[in-house]
Short mmCIF file of C-alpha atoms in Angstrom, two decimals:
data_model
loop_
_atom_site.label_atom_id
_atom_site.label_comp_id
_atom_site.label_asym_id
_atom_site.label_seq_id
_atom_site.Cartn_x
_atom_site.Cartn_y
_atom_site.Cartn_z
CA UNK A 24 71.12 -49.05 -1.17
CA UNK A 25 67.91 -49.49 -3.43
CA UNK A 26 66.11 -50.44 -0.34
CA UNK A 27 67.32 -47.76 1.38
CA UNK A 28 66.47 -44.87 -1.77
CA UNK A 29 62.97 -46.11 -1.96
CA UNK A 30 61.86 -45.96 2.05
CA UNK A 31 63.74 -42.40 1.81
CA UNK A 32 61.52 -41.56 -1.59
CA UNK A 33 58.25 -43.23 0.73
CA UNK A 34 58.99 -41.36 3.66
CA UNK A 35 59.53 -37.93 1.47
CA UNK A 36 56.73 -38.63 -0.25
CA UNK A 37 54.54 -39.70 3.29
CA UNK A 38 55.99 -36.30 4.64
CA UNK A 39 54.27 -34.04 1.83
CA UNK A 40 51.02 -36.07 1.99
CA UNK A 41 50.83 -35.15 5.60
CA UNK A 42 52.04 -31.47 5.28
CA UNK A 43 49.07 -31.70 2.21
CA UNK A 44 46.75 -32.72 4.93
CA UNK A 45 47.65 -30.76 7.43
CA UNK A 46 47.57 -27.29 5.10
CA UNK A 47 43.82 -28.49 4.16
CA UNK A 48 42.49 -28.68 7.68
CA UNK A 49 44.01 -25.31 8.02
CA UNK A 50 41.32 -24.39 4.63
CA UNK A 51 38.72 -26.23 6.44
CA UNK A 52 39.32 -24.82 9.62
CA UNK A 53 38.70 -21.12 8.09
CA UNK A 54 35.50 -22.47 6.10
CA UNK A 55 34.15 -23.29 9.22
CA UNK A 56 34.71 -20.38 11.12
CA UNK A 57 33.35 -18.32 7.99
CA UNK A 58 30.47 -20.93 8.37
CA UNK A 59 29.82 -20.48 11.69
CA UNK A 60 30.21 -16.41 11.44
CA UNK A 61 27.62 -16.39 9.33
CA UNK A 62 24.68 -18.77 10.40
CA UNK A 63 22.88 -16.25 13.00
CA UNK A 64 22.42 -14.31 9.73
CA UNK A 65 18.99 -13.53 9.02
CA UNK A 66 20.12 -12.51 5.35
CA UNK A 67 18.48 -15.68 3.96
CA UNK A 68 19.22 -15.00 0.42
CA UNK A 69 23.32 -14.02 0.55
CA UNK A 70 23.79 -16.44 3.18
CA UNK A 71 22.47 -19.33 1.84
CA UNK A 72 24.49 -18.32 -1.17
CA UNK A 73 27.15 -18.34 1.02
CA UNK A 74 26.91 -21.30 2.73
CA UNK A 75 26.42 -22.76 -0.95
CA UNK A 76 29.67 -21.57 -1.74
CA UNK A 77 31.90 -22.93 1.60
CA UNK A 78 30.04 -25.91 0.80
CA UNK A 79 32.16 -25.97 -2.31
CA UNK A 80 35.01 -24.59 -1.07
CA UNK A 81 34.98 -27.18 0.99
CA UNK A 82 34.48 -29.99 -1.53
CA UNK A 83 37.32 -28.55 -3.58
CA UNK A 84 39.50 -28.77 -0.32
CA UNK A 85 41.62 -32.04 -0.39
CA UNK A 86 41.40 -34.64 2.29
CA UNK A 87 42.71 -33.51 6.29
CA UNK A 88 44.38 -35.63 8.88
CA UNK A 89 41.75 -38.88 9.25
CA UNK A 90 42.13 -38.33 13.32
CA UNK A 91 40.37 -35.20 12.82
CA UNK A 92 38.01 -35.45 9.67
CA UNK A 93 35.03 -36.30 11.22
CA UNK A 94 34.68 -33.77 13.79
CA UNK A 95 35.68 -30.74 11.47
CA UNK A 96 33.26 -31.95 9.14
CA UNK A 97 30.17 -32.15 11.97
CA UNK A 98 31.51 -28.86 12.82
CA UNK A 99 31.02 -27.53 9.41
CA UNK A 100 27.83 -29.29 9.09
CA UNK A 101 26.36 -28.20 12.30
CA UNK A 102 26.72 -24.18 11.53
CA UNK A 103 25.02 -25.37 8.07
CA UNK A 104 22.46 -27.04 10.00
CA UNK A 105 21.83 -23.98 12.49
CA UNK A 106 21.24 -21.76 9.71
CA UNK A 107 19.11 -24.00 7.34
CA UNK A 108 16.90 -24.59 10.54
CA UNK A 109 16.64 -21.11 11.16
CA UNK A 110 15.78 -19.81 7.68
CA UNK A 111 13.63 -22.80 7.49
CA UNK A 112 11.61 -22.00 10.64
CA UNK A 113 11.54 -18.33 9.54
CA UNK A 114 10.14 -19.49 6.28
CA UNK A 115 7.12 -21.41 8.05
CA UNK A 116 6.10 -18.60 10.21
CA UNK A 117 6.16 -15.81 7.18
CA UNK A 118 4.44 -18.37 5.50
CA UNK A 119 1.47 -18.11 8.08
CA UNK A 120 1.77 -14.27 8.36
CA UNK A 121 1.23 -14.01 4.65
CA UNK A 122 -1.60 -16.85 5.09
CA UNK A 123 -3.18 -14.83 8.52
CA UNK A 124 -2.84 -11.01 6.16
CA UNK A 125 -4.66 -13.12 3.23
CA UNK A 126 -7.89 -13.72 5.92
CA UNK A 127 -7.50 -10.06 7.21
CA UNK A 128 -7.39 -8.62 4.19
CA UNK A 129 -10.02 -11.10 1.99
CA UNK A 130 -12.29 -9.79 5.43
CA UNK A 131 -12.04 -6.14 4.50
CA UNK A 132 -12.97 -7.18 0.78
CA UNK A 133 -16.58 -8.82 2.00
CA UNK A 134 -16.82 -5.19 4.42
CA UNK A 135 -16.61 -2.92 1.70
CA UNK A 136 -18.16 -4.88 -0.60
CA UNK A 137 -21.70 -4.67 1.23
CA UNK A 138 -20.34 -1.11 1.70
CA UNK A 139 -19.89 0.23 -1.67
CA UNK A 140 -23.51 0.00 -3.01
CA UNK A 141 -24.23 2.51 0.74
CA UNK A 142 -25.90 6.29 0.18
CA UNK A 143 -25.29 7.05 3.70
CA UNK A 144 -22.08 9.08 2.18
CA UNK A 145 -21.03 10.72 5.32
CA UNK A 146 -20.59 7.63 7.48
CA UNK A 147 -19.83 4.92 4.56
CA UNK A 148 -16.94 7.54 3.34
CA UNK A 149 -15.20 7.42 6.87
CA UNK A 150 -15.90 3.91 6.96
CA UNK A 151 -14.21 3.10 3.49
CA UNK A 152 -11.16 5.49 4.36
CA UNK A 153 -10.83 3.93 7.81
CA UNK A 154 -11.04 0.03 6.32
CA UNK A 155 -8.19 2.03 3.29
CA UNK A 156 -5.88 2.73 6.60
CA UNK A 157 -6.70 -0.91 8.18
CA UNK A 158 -5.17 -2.10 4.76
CA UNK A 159 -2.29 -0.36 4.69
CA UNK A 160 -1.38 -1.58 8.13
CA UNK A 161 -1.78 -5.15 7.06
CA UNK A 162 1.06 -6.21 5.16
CA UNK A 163 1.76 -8.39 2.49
CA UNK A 164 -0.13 -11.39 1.10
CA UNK A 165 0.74 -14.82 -0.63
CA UNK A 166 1.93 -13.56 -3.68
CA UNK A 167 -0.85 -15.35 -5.94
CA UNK A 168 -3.31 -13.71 -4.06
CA UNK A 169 -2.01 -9.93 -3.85
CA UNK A 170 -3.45 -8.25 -7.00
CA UNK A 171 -6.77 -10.29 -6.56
CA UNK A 172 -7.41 -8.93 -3.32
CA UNK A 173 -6.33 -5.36 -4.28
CA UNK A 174 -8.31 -5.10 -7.73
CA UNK A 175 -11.50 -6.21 -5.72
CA UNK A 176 -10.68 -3.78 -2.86
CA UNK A 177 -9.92 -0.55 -4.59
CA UNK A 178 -13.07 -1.40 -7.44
CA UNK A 179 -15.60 -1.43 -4.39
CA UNK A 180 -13.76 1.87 -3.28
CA UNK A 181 -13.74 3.20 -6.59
CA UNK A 182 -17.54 2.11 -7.42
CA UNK A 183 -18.69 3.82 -3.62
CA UNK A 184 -17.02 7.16 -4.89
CA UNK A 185 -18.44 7.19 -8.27
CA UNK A 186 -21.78 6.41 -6.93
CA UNK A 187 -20.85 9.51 -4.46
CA UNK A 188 -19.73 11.63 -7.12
CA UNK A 189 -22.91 10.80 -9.25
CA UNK A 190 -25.22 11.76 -6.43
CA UNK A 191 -23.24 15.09 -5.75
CA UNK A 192 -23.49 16.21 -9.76
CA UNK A 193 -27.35 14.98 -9.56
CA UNK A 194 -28.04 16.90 -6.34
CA UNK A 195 -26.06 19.59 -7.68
CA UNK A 196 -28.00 19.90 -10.84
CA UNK A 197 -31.00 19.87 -8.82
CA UNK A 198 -30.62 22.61 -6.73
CA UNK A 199 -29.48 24.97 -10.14
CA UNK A 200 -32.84 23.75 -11.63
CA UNK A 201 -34.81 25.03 -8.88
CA UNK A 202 -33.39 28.14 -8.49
CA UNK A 203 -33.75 28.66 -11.97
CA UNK A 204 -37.14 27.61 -11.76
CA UNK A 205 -37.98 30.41 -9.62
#
C-alpha cells in the first residue's frame, strides 16, 4: 500500500512536471514567433530592445519537453541571429557613408577655402552658394567630425562675404566722394 501511495505521488508529481513543460514550450513557442515577427525590422534601436527583452523572457521561461529543446531554442536563436546580422551589416555600410560624406564634405572645405580670400565677387558668390547647396545634399558625417567641418565651412563663407561686404561699403564710399568732389 506504501509502495503503491508513493508511485501514485511519483506519477502525480511526473504528470505536473510534464504539463509544466509542456505549458513552457507553449511561452517559448510565442517568444519565438514574436522573435521572428520582428527581425526584418529595420528599427535597430526598439528591436534590439526587444529582442533583449524575449531574450529574457525566455530565460525566465522554465525548462520544455527535452525532445524538443534544442530545436525551439535554434529557432529562437536563428531570428536573433537574422536580425543582429542585419543591423550589424547596416551598421558597417552607414559607417562608410558617414566615412565617404566626411571626404565629400572635408573636399568642399579645401574649395572654399582657396575661395574665400577671391574678389572676383560675381563668380566666387555663385560658386560659394552652389558648393552651400552641394553641402546640404551631402548628409551627415562621423559625429566627431561634424562641427569641425561645419565651423571651417561656414567661417570661409562668412570671411568671403565680409570681404564682399567690405569692398561694397569701400566702393560705395568712393563713388559719394567723387561726386562730392565735383
Amino acid at each position: 500500500n506504501a509502495q503503491n501511495h508513493f508511485f501514485e505521488r511519483k506519477k502525480q508529481n511526473f504528470e505536473r512536471i510534464s504539463q509544466e513543460h509542456n505549458d513552457n514550450l507553449a511561452i517559448k513557442k510565442a517568444i519565438i514567433a514574436k522573435a521572428e515577427a520582428a527581425m526584418h525590422s529595420t528599427d535597430w534601436k526598439e528591436t534590439t530592445a526587444l529582442m533583449a527583452t524575449l531574450t529574457e523572457e525566455w530565460k525566465n521561461t522554465g525548462r520544455v519537453p527535452r525532445e524538443v529543446a534544442d530545436e525551439i531554442w535554434n529557432s529562437f536563436q536563428a531570428a536573433k541571429d537574422h536580425f543582429f546580422n542585419n543591423k550589424r551589416k547596416f551598421t558597417e555600410q552607414h559607417r562608410i557613408t558617414l566615412e565617404d560624406n566626411y571626404a565629400k564634405k572635408a573636399a568642399l572645405v579645401a574649395r572654399i577655402s582657396k575661395l574665400q580670400h577671391s574678389t572676383n565677387w560675381r563668380e566666387t558668390t555663385d560658386e560659394i552658394n552652389d558648393l552651400m547647396a552641394e553641402w546640404k545634399t551631402i548628409g551627415p558625417v562621423p559625429m566627431e567630425h561634424k562641427d569641425v567641418l561645419w565651423e571651417a565651412f561656414i567661417t570661409a563663407r562668412n570671411n568671403f562675404f565680409k570681404n564682399k561686404d567690405e569692398n561694397r561699403e569701400k566702393r560705395k564710399h568712393q563713388f559719394f566722394s567723387k561726386i562730392e568732389s565735383r
